[in-house]
Coordinates of C-alpha atoms in Angstrom, one line a residue:
M1021 CA -0.9 -20.5 -40.8
N1022 CA -2.5 -23.2 -38.5
I1023 CA -0.6 -24.9 -36.0
P1024 CA -1.7 -28.7 -34.9
T1025 CA -3.6 -29.0 -32.2
E1026 CA -1.5 -31.2 -30.0
R1027 CA 1.4 -28.6 -30.9
I1028 CA -0.8 -25.6 -29.2
R1029 CA -0.7 -27.7 -25.9
D1030 CA 2.7 -27.2 -25.6
L1031 CA 1.7 -23.5 -25.5
C1032 CA 0.0 -22.9 -22.6
T1033 CA -0.7 -25.1 -19.1
S1034 CA -3.4 -28.1 -19.0
E1035 CA -5.9 -25.6 -17.5
V1036 CA -5.3 -23.0 -20.0
F1037 CA -5.8 -25.3 -22.7
D1038 CA -9.3 -26.5 -21.4
R1039 CA -10.7 -23.2 -20.5
A1040 CA -9.7 -21.9 -23.8
R1041 CA -11.1 -24.9 -25.6
N1042 CA -14.7 -24.4 -23.9
Y1043 CA -13.9 -19.9 -25.0
R1044 CA -13.9 -21.5 -28.6
D1045 CA -17.0 -23.7 -28.1
E1046 CA -19.1 -20.8 -26.3
E1047 CA -18.2 -18.6 -29.7
R1048 CA -16.8 -16.2 -27.8
I1049 CA -14.5 -15.2 -30.4
D1050 CA -16.2 -11.7 -31.4
R1051 CA -13.7 -10.9 -34.3
I1052 CA -11.0 -12.4 -36.0
D1053 CA -8.8 -11.1 -39.4
R1054 CA -5.9 -11.2 -40.5
F1055 CA -3.2 -9.0 -42.6
D1056 CA -0.4 -10.6 -43.7
E1057 CA 1.5 -12.9 -41.4
T1058 CA -0.6 -11.3 -38.1
V1059 CA -4.1 -12.6 -36.8
N1060 CA -6.3 -10.0 -34.6
A1061 CA -8.9 -11.0 -32.9
A1062 CA -11.5 -9.7 -30.2
V1063 CA -12.1 -12.5 -27.5
Q1064 CA -15.1 -11.9 -24.8
G1065 CA -13.6 -12.6 -21.4
S1066 CA -15.0 -12.2 -18.0
Q1067 CA -15.0 -7.8 -18.3
P1068 CA -17.8 -6.0 -20.3
K1069 CA -15.1 -5.1 -23.1
P1070 CA -13.5 -7.9 -25.4
Y1071 CA -9.8 -8.5 -24.8
E1072 CA -7.2 -7.6 -27.7
V1073 CA -5.8 -10.6 -29.5
E1074 CA -2.6 -10.2 -31.8
I1075 CA -0.8 -12.9 -32.9
Q1076 CA 2.0 -13.0 -35.5
F1077 CA 3.4 -16.2 -37.5
V1078 CA 7.2 -15.0 -38.1
D1079 CA 8.3 -16.0 -41.3
G1080 CA 4.9 -17.5 -42.2
T1081 CA 5.5 -20.6 -40.5
A1082 CA 2.7 -22.4 -38.1
E1083 CA 5.1 -24.0 -35.5
P1084 CA 4.9 -23.3 -32.1
E1085 CA 8.2 -21.8 -31.8
T1086 CA 7.3 -19.0 -34.6
V1087 CA 4.4 -17.5 -33.0
D1088 CA 4.2 -14.4 -31.1
A1089 CA 1.2 -13.7 -29.2
S1090 CA -0.1 -11.1 -27.1
C1091 CA -3.9 -10.5 -25.1
T1092 CA -4.9 -7.1 -23.1
C1093 CA -5.7 -9.6 -20.4
P1094 CA -4.1 -9.4 -17.3
Y1095 CA -2.6 -13.2 -17.7
D1096 CA 0.8 -13.8 -16.6
W1097 CA 1.5 -17.3 -15.1
G1098 CA 2.9 -19.6 -18.1
G1099 CA 2.5 -20.1 -21.3
Y1100 CA -0.1 -18.1 -23.3
C1101 CA -3.5 -17.0 -22.1
K1102 CA -7.2 -18.7 -23.0
H1103 CA -7.9 -16.2 -25.3
I1104 CA -4.5 -16.6 -27.5
I1105 CA -5.2 -20.5 -27.3
A1106 CA -8.8 -20.1 -28.0
V1107 CA -7.9 -18.0 -31.4
L1108 CA -5.1 -20.6 -32.3
L1109 CA -7.8 -23.8 -31.6
E1110 CA -10.2 -21.6 -34.1
L1111 CA -7.5 -21.0 -37.0
S1112 CA -6.5 -24.8 -36.4
E1113 CA -9.9 -26.1 -35.8
G1114 CA -12.8 -23.9 -36.9
D1115 CA -14.1 -23.6 -40.7
T1116 CA -12.8 -20.2 -40.4
D1117 CA -11.1 -19.5 -43.7
L1118 CA -9.5 -15.9 -43.4
E1119 CA -8.4 -14.3 -46.3
D1120 CA -5.1 -11.9 -46.1
E1121 CA -7.0 -8.6 -46.0
R1122 CA -3.7 -6.6 -47.4
E1123 CA -5.0 -8.0 -50.8
A1124 CA -8.5 -6.3 -50.1
V1125 CA -6.9 -3.4 -48.8
E1126 CA -4.7 -3.1 -51.9
R1127 CA -7.2 -3.9 -54.5
V1128 CA -9.5 -1.2 -53.0
L1129 CA -6.9 1.3 -52.8
S1130 CA -6.0 0.7 -56.5
D1131 CA -9.7 1.0 -57.5
A1132 CA -11.3 3.8 -55.7
H1133 CA -11.2 7.5 -56.8
P1134 CA -8.6 10.0 -55.5
E1135 CA -11.5 12.5 -54.3
E1136 CA -13.6 9.5 -52.5
L1137 CA -10.2 8.8 -50.5
R1138 CA -9.4 12.2 -49.7
E1139 CA -13.1 12.5 -48.5
F1140 CA -13.3 9.6 -46.5
L1141 CA -9.6 9.9 -44.7
F1142 CA -11.1 14.0 -44.3
D1143 CA -14.3 12.3 -42.6
E1144 CA -12.2 9.5 -40.4
S1145 CA -9.8 12.0 -39.6
E1146 CA -12.8 14.5 -37.8
R1147 CA -13.7 11.7 -35.4
D1148 CA -10.3 10.0 -35.4
A1149 CA -7.8 12.5 -33.5
D1150 CA -5.2 9.4 -33.6
L1151 CA -5.7 9.2 -37.4
R1152 CA -5.4 12.8 -37.8
R1153 CA -2.3 13.5 -35.6
R1154 CA -0.5 10.3 -37.6
L1155 CA -1.6 11.9 -41.0
L1156 CA -0.4 15.1 -40.4
T1157 CA 3.0 14.2 -38.9
R1158 CA 3.5 11.6 -42.2
F1159 CA 2.6 14.2 -44.8
E1160 CA 2.9 17.3 -43.2
E1161 CA 5.7 19.2 -41.6
Q1162 CA 4.1 20.5 -38.5
D1163 CA 4.3 22.4 -35.3
T1164 CA 5.8 19.9 -32.3
Q1165 CA 4.1 19.7 -28.9
S1166 CA 5.0 20.3 -25.3
L1167 CA 6.4 17.9 -23.2
Y1168 CA 3.2 18.8 -21.4
D1169 CA 0.5 18.5 -23.9
Y1170 CA 2.0 15.3 -24.4
K1171 CA 1.5 14.1 -21.2
K1172 CA -2.0 15.8 -20.9
E1173 CA -3.3 13.3 -23.6
M1174 CA -1.3 10.1 -22.4
S1175 CA -2.8 10.6 -18.7
Q1176 CA -6.6 10.6 -20.0
Q1177 CA -5.9 7.2 -20.8
Y1178 CA -6.1 6.3 -17.0
R1179 CA -9.5 7.8 -17.1
G1180 CA -12.5 6.1 -18.2
P1181 CA -15.3 3.5 -17.4
Y1182 CA -13.2 0.9 -16.6
T1183 CA -9.9 1.1 -14.2
Y1184 CA -6.6 0.0 -15.3
Q1185 CA -5.9 -3.3 -13.2
Y1186 CA -2.6 -4.1 -14.2
E1187 CA 0.1 -2.7 -16.1
G1188 CA -1.9 0.2 -17.7
P1189 CA -2.1 1.3 -21.4
D1190 CA 0.1 0.6 -24.5
F1191 CA -0.1 4.2 -25.8
P1192 CA 0.0 2.3 -29.5
E1193 CA -1.0 5.7 -31.0
F1194 CA 2.2 7.9 -29.7
H1195 CA 4.4 4.8 -30.0
D1196 CA 3.4 5.4 -33.8
L1197 CA 3.8 9.1 -33.4
A1198 CA 7.3 8.7 -32.3
E1199 CA 8.4 5.9 -34.8
T1200 CA 7.1 8.6 -37.3
H1201 CA 8.9 11.1 -36.1
R1202 CA 12.1 9.4 -36.1
E1203 CA 11.5 8.4 -39.8
Q1204 CA 11.0 11.8 -40.5
G1205 CA 14.6 12.6 -38.9
N1206 CA 13.2 14.6 -36.0
P1207 CA 14.5 12.0 -33.3
L1208 CA 14.4 14.9 -30.3
E1209 CA 10.5 15.4 -30.7
A1210 CA 10.5 11.6 -30.7
A1211 CA 12.6 11.6 -27.5
T1212 CA 10.2 14.5 -26.0
I1213 CA 6.9 11.4 -26.8
Y1214 CA 9.0 8.3 -25.3
R1215 CA 10.3 11.2 -22.0
A1216 CA 6.3 11.9 -21.7
M1217 CA 5.5 8.1 -21.7
T1218 CA 7.5 7.4 -18.8
E1219 CA 7.0 10.1 -16.8
V1220 CA 3.2 9.0 -17.1
R1221 CA 3.6 5.8 -16.1
I1222 CA 5.4 6.9 -12.8
E1223 CA 3.0 9.6 -12.1
N1224 CA -0.5 6.7 -12.6
M1225 CA 1.3 3.9 -10.6
D1226 CA -1.6 4.5 -8.2
M1227 CA -3.9 3.4 -10.8
V1228 CA -2.9 0.3 -11.6
Q1229 CA -2.5 -3.1 -9.4
D1230 CA 0.5 -4.7 -10.3
Y1231 CA 3.2 -2.7 -12.3
Y1232 CA 6.3 -4.4 -13.9
G1233 CA 8.2 -1.9 -15.6
E1234 CA 8.6 -3.7 -19.2
D1235 CA 6.8 -0.6 -21.0
F1236 CA 8.5 1.8 -18.9
E1237 CA 12.0 0.1 -19.8
T1238 CA 11.2 -0.1 -23.5
E1239 CA 10.0 3.5 -23.3
L1240 CA 13.0 4.8 -21.9
D1241 CA 15.3 2.8 -23.6
A1242 CA 13.8 4.6 -26.7
F1243 CA 13.9 8.1 -25.2
V1244 CA 17.8 7.5 -24.8
E1245 CA 18.0 6.1 -28.5
C1246 CA 16.5 9.0 -30.1
I1247 CA 18.8 11.4 -28.3
R1248 CA 21.7 9.4 -30.0
E1249 CA 20.3 9.4 -33.2
A1250 CA 20.2 13.1 -33.1
D1251 CA 24.4 13.1 -32.7
L1252 CA 24.3 16.1 -30.0
E1253 CA 27.3 17.8 -29.1
H1254 CA 28.3 17.5 -25.7
E1255 CA 26.9 20.8 -24.6
E1256 CA 23.3 20.1 -26.4
K1257 CA 23.6 16.4 -24.6
R1258 CA 23.9 17.9 -21.4
E1259 CA 20.2 18.8 -20.7
Y1260 CA 19.4 15.0 -21.1
I1261 CA 22.2 14.0 -19.0
D1262 CA 21.0 16.4 -15.8
Y1263 CA 17.9 14.8 -16.6
L1264 CA 18.4 11.6 -16.2
F1265 CA 21.0 12.1 -13.0
D1266 CA 17.9 14.2 -11.6
R1267 CA 15.7 11.4 -11.7
W1268 CA 18.0 8.9 -10.6
G1269 CA 18.7 11.0 -7.6
S1270 CA 14.8 11.8 -7.1
D1271 CA 13.9 11.3 -3.5
D1272 CA 10.1 10.9 -4.9
S1273 CA 9.3 7.4 -3.7
A1274 CA 7.8 6.7 -7.4
V1275 CA 10.6 7.8 -9.5
G1276 CA 13.1 6.0 -7.4
T1277 CA 11.7 2.9 -8.2
F1278 CA 12.8 3.3 -11.5
S1279 CA 16.6 4.4 -10.7
G1280 CA 18.1 1.3 -12.0
Q1281 CA 16.7 2.2 -14.8
Y1282 CA 17.9 5.6 -15.2
E1283 CA 21.2 4.8 -14.2
D1284 CA 21.4 2.4 -17.1
A1285 CA 20.1 5.2 -19.8
L1286 CA 22.7 7.3 -18.3
W1287 CA 25.8 4.6 -19.4
E1288 CA 23.7 4.2 -22.4
L1289 CA 24.0 8.3 -23.3
C1290 CA 27.4 9.1 -21.8
T1291 CA 29.2 7.6 -24.4
G1292 CA 32.4 9.6 -24.6
E1293 CA 35.0 11.0 -22.2
T1294 CA 33.9 14.2 -22.1
D1295 CA 30.0 13.1 -21.2
L1296 CA 31.4 11.0 -18.7
Q1297 CA 33.6 13.9 -16.9
Y1298 CA 30.6 16.3 -16.9
W1299 CA 29.0 13.0 -15.1
R1300 CA 31.8 12.8 -12.6
T1301 CA 31.3 16.6 -11.9
L1302 CA 27.5 16.3 -11.1
L1303 CA 28.4 13.5 -8.8
E1304 CA 31.0 15.4 -7.0
D1305 CA 28.6 18.2 -6.3
D1306 CA 26.3 15.5 -4.8
L1307 CA 28.5 13.6 -2.7
P1308 CA 28.4 13.0 1.1
V1309 CA 30.6 15.2 3.1
E1310 CA 31.1 11.9 5.5
M1311 CA 29.1 8.7 5.4
P1312 CA 26.5 8.4 7.9
E1313 CA 26.6 6.0 10.4
T1314 CA 24.3 3.5 10.3
S1315 CA 21.3 3.3 12.4
K1316 CA 20.4 0.9 15.1
P1317 CA 16.4 0.3 15.1
D1318 CA 15.2 -0.4 18.3
D1319 CA 11.6 -1.7 17.2
G1320 CA 13.0 -5.5 16.8
I1321 CA 12.5 -6.1 13.5
G1322 CA 14.9 -3.9 11.7
S1323 CA 14.4 -0.7 9.3
F1324 CA 15.6 0.5 6.0
D1325 CA 18.4 3.0 6.6
T1326 CA 17.5 5.8 4.1
R1327 CA 20.4 8.0 4.6
R1328 CA 23.0 5.2 4.4
Y1329 CA 21.4 3.9 1.3
E1330 CA 21.8 7.4 -0.7
A1331 CA 25.1 8.3 0.5
E1332 CA 26.4 4.5 -0.4
R1333 CA 24.8 4.5 -4.1
R1334 CA 26.1 7.9 -4.6
I1335 CA 29.7 7.1 -4.0
E1336 CA 29.3 3.8 -6.0
M1337 CA 27.9 5.3 -8.8
Y1338 CA 30.7 8.0 -8.4
A1339 CA 33.6 5.0 -7.9
D1340 CA 31.8 3.6 -11.4
V1341 CA 32.7 6.7 -13.6
L1342 CA 36.0 7.1 -12.3
D1343 CA 36.7 3.6 -13.5
A1344 CA 35.2 4.3 -16.9
L1345 CA 37.7 6.9 -16.8
G1346 CA 40.7 5.1 -15.6
D1347 CA 41.6 7.6 -13.0
T1348 CA 42.9 5.3 -11.0
E1349 CA 44.7 7.0 -8.4
R1350 CA 41.2 9.2 -7.4
L1351 CA 39.7 5.4 -7.6
R1352 CA 41.9 4.3 -5.2
E1353 CA 40.9 7.3 -2.4
V1354 CA 37.5 6.6 -2.4
Y1355 CA 38.4 2.8 -2.3
E1356 CA 40.9 3.4 0.7
E1357 CA 37.9 5.6 2.3
H1358 CA 35.1 3.5 1.9
H1359 CA 36.1 -0.2 1.4
L1360 CA 34.9 -1.1 5.3
D1361 CA 31.9 0.9 4.7
I1362 CA 30.6 -0.5 1.1
R1363 CA 31.0 -4.5 0.7
E1364 CA 31.5 -4.3 -2.9
F1365 CA 34.5 -1.9 -2.3
C1366 CA 36.6 -4.1 -0.4
A1367 CA 36.6 -6.9 -3.1
R1368 CA 37.5 -4.5 -5.8
Y1369 CA 39.8 -2.2 -4.0
A1370 CA 41.8 -6.0 -3.1
R1371 CA 41.8 -6.6 -7.0
L1372 CA 42.9 -3.6 -7.9
L1373 CA 46.1 -3.6 -5.5
A1374 CA 46.6 -6.8 -6.4
D1375 CA 46.8 -5.7 -10.3
E1376 CA 49.0 -2.7 -9.3
G1377 CA 51.5 -5.7 -7.5
E1378 CA 50.6 -4.6 -4.1
I1379 CA 49.5 -8.1 -3.3
N1380 CA 50.5 -7.6 0.5
R1381 CA 48.3 -4.8 0.8
A1382 CA 45.7 -6.7 -1.3
I1383 CA 45.5 -9.5 0.9
E1384 CA 45.5 -7.0 4.6
V1385 CA 42.9 -5.4 2.8
A1386 CA 40.7 -8.6 2.1
E1387 CA 41.4 -10.0 5.3
E1388 CA 40.2 -6.7 7.2
G1389 CA 37.0 -7.0 4.9
L1390 CA 36.6 -10.9 6.3
D1391 CA 36.7 -9.7 9.8
A1392 CA 34.0 -6.6 9.6
L1393 CA 32.0 -7.3 6.7
S1394 CA 28.8 -9.9 6.2
N1395 CA 28.2 -11.7 2.6
V1396 CA 31.9 -12.0 2.3
G1397 CA 32.4 -15.0 -0.7
E1398 CA 34.3 -12.8 -3.1
L1399 CA 36.7 -12.0 -1.0
R1400 CA 37.1 -15.1 0.4
R1401 CA 37.6 -16.2 -3.0
F1402 CA 40.3 -13.7 -3.9
L1403 CA 41.9 -14.8 -0.6
I1404 CA 41.7 -18.5 -1.6
D1405 CA 43.4 -17.3 -4.7
A1406 CA 46.0 -14.9 -2.9
Y1407 CA 47.0 -17.8 -0.3
A1408 CA 47.6 -20.5 -2.7
D1409 CA 51.4 -20.3 -2.9
R1410 CA 51.7 -18.1 -0.1
D1411 CA 50.3 -19.7 3.0
P1412 CA 49.1 -23.4 2.4
E1413 CA 47.6 -23.5 6.1
R1414 CA 45.6 -20.6 5.7
H1415 CA 44.5 -21.4 2.1
R1416 CA 42.9 -24.8 3.3
E1417 CA 41.4 -22.8 6.2
L1418 CA 39.5 -20.8 3.5
L1419 CA 38.8 -23.5 1.1
R1420 CA 37.1 -25.2 4.0
E1421 CA 34.9 -21.9 5.1
Q1422 CA 34.0 -21.2 1.1
F1423 CA 32.5 -24.9 0.7
L1424 CA 30.4 -24.5 3.8
Q1425 CA 29.4 -21.2 3.4
S1426 CA 28.6 -21.7 -0.7
G1427 CA 27.9 -25.3 -0.8
D1428 CA 29.9 -25.3 -3.9
W1429 CA 31.4 -28.7 -4.6
E1430 CA 34.4 -27.1 -6.4
Y1431 CA 35.7 -26.2 -3.3
Y1432 CA 35.5 -29.4 -1.8
E1433 CA 37.5 -31.3 -4.3
Q1434 CA 39.8 -28.4 -4.5
L1435 CA 40.3 -28.9 -0.6
R1436 CA 40.7 -32.6 -0.9
S1437 CA 43.5 -31.9 -3.6
R1438 CA 45.4 -30.3 -0.8
C1439 CA 45.6 -32.6 2.0
S1440 CA 46.9 -35.6 3.4
D1441 CA 45.1 -38.8 4.1
D1442 CA 44.8 -38.3 7.9
E1443 CA 43.9 -34.2 7.3
W1444 CA 41.0 -35.0 5.0
E1445 CA 39.7 -38.0 6.8
T1446 CA 39.4 -35.2 9.9
A1447 CA 38.1 -32.7 7.5
V1448 CA 35.1 -35.1 6.1
A1449 CA 34.4 -35.8 9.7
D1450 CA 33.9 -32.2 10.5
F1451 CA 31.6 -31.8 7.7
E1452 CA 29.7 -35.1 8.1
A1453 CA 28.8 -33.9 11.7
R1454 CA 27.9 -30.6 10.2
F1455 CA 25.5 -31.6 7.6
E1456 CA 23.8 -34.5 10.1
D1457 CA 22.1 -31.4 12.0
S1458 CA 21.5 -28.9 9.1
N1459 CA 21.0 -30.7 5.2
V1460 CA 20.4 -34.5 4.8
H1461 CA 21.1 -33.4 0.8
R1462 CA 24.4 -32.6 1.4
L1463 CA 25.2 -35.3 3.8
I1464 CA 24.2 -37.8 0.9
D1465 CA 26.2 -36.2 -1.3
L1466 CA 29.4 -36.2 0.8
Y1467 CA 28.7 -40.0 1.1
L1468 CA 28.4 -40.1 -2.5
R1469 CA 31.8 -38.5 -3.6
E1470 CA 33.3 -40.5 -0.4
G1471 CA 32.0 -43.7 -2.1
R1472 CA 30.3 -44.7 1.3
T1473 CA 27.0 -45.9 -1.1
A1474 CA 25.9 -47.6 2.1
D1475 CA 25.5 -44.6 4.3
A1476 CA 24.1 -42.9 1.2
F1477 CA 21.4 -45.8 1.2
E1478 CA 20.9 -45.8 4.7
T1479 CA 20.5 -41.7 5.0
V1480 CA 17.9 -41.9 2.2
I1481 CA 15.7 -44.8 3.4
E1482 CA 15.9 -42.9 6.7
A1483 CA 15.0 -39.4 5.3
A1484 CA 12.1 -40.7 3.4
R1485 CA 10.9 -42.6 6.4
D1486 CA 10.6 -39.6 8.9
D1487 CA 7.6 -37.7 9.3
P1488 CA 8.4 -34.1 7.7
D1489 CA 8.9 -31.7 10.8
D1490 CA 9.0 -28.6 8.1
A1491 CA 5.2 -27.2 7.6
F1492 CA 6.3 -26.1 4.2
W1493 CA 7.1 -30.3 3.2
R1494 CA 3.9 -31.4 5.5
A1495 CA 2.0 -28.2 3.1
V1496 CA 3.4 -29.8 -0.2
G1497 CA 2.8 -33.4 1.2
D1498 CA 6.4 -34.8 -0.1
N1499 CA 6.1 -37.7 2.0
G1500 CA 9.6 -38.8 1.3
L1501 CA 9.0 -39.2 -2.4
A1502 CA 11.1 -36.7 -3.2
I1503 CA 14.3 -37.8 -1.7
L1504 CA 13.7 -41.0 -3.0
S1505 CA 13.3 -40.3 -6.5
E1506 CA 16.0 -37.7 -6.3
Y1507 CA 18.4 -40.4 -5.3
R1508 CA 17.2 -43.6 -7.3
D1509 CA 20.0 -43.9 -9.5
D1510 CA 22.7 -43.2 -7.1
V1511 CA 21.5 -45.5 -4.6
A1512 CA 18.5 -47.8 -5.3
D1513 CA 20.6 -50.5 -6.8
Y1514 CA 22.3 -51.0 -3.3
D1515 CA 19.2 -52.6 -2.0
S1516 CA 16.8 -52.2 -4.7
E1517 CA 14.3 -54.9 -2.8
T1518 CA 14.1 -52.6 0.2
Y1519 CA 14.4 -49.5 -2.0
Y1520 CA 11.3 -50.2 -3.4
E1521 CA 9.1 -51.6 -0.8
V1522 CA 9.6 -47.9 1.2
Y1523 CA 9.0 -46.2 -2.0
E1524 CA 5.8 -48.2 -2.2
E1525 CA 4.8 -47.3 1.6
R1526 CA 5.2 -44.0 1.0
L1527 CA 3.4 -43.6 -2.6
E1528 CA 0.1 -45.0 -1.0
P1529 CA -0.5 -42.2 1.7
F1530 CA 0.6 -39.5 -1.0
L1531 CA -2.0 -41.0 -3.3
A1532 CA -4.6 -40.7 -0.8
D1533 CA -3.1 -37.2 0.6
T1534 CA -5.3 -34.8 -2.0
T1535 CA -6.5 -34.8 -5.4
G1536 CA -6.7 -32.3 -8.6
R1537 CA -4.6 -33.1 -11.7
D1538 CA -1.4 -32.0 -10.7
H1539 CA -1.4 -34.4 -7.8
Y1540 CA -2.3 -37.4 -10.1
Q1541 CA 0.4 -36.5 -12.4
T1542 CA 2.8 -36.7 -9.8
V1543 CA 1.7 -39.7 -9.2
V1544 CA 1.8 -40.9 -12.4
E1545 CA 5.4 -40.1 -12.9
Y1546 CA 6.4 -41.5 -9.4
L1547 CA 4.7 -44.6 -10.2
E1548 CA 6.5 -44.9 -14.3
E1549 CA 9.7 -44.7 -12.1
M1550 CA 8.8 -47.7 -10.3
R1551 CA 8.4 -49.5 -13.5
E1552 CA 11.9 -48.7 -14.9
P1553 CA 14.3 -51.5 -14.0
V1554 CA 17.6 -51.0 -11.5
P1555 CA 19.2 -54.3 -11.4
F1556 CA 19.0 -56.4 -8.2
R1557 CA 22.5 -57.4 -6.9
V1558 CA 22.6 -61.4 -5.5
E1559 CA 23.4 -59.9 -1.8
K1560 CA 23.8 -56.5 -0.3
A1561 CA 26.9 -54.9 -0.3
P1562 CA 29.0 -55.1 2.8
A1563 CA 27.6 -52.1 5.4

């Protein structure tokens, strides 16, 4: 189960690896044990309570790609944390010979007297409420608890000597309890437990510093899975559809944080036409009478239009349900009424009309959207296809606009294939003029695509020698090296001597600009790049 040290480096950043080695050398690993292919350890970090590390070796192999590890620390940057790496280093380099405790447990259980075992379990259950609950659930039909009781117990985990700084508790004992109920054929009780977890997480969001929602999403998914396992008739399922729908539409800002997850849960739960029809009824009772006017904030910085947003998302969900039901007639009515209110509707409506053979009306709708809406790339893509065999001039105009807006060279190639030589020369001159003032990278790429290597070379050199006028590039100390590196394979051999003179010229101040391991690693990469040969030409290519 030991991974070679050089492979452990691949699982973390260099800084984490160095700190992990210090942790191991400082003997911060308080406990380490093994059960089957799982290693558990306690590592003393900066907090009074040690962090709990769990490492699973998938399929019993000790390769980096087969390691699945977790830690209770808040690290979330890149690779594994120093506590996990410290344990892996101990397994790789230390004298620790971990006995598989499964063998010891099996041996003890086989030798234990039944009365002694019962007495031990009774004493432990008296002290440990979680063990007592699991024992009763596993071996006895017990009375179920209410949602309120579960939430009350879970909420206690947010209270205590230490405030949760990040995502909050994991609720492992409640996950175990819920899964035990599922194994015993009681999925609705498990659903109650998972529902309690999701609600407690929302109600205690102010207790955590960062809330990423992964645990919430996992538990809400499990809630829906349990309801589906119960194989309920539609009438019995309605209360759960009502619950998810109410949560999705809640005006509570904390609940609203997870409206997307509640919507996904509704789609997972509403599996049949009867469910969808009921969902449709709920939406029809909740639709706005009319679309609120967009507010025009006068504070100079804009503001979020809540009323408009809430109206739009209800209408969007309604349209999605109609689409799932195949009610094209009603869907067309919704699109016709709102295709200039909701940007996504305009392209959907145009495609629906085209699919039904009404191409002229589809083009009309899409053109209306181009004039009235922002961020219209999807509409323009639809019209590019629609005009391909109908209006060559409009088709070329749209290809040009799409290329300029998206930067996708696919549209550049399509436009070139549809232009005469004179038309293309005019188009390239227009692109060149636009990119000279706005985007040096697109200008260089344009030159390269047009076979104008000399212009590309001169532009790269000029851009590298210019002092950056952008605060971000000054802050990161780019100094022109990045653009030289990016286009090295494309233009360096046009005039290798000049190219590497500029490379060296820009590298010297960059080297002296700052310190630190990351900076020096970048310098090394640039130096290695300079060592790679690029063939010198006998003469410079003609300008």
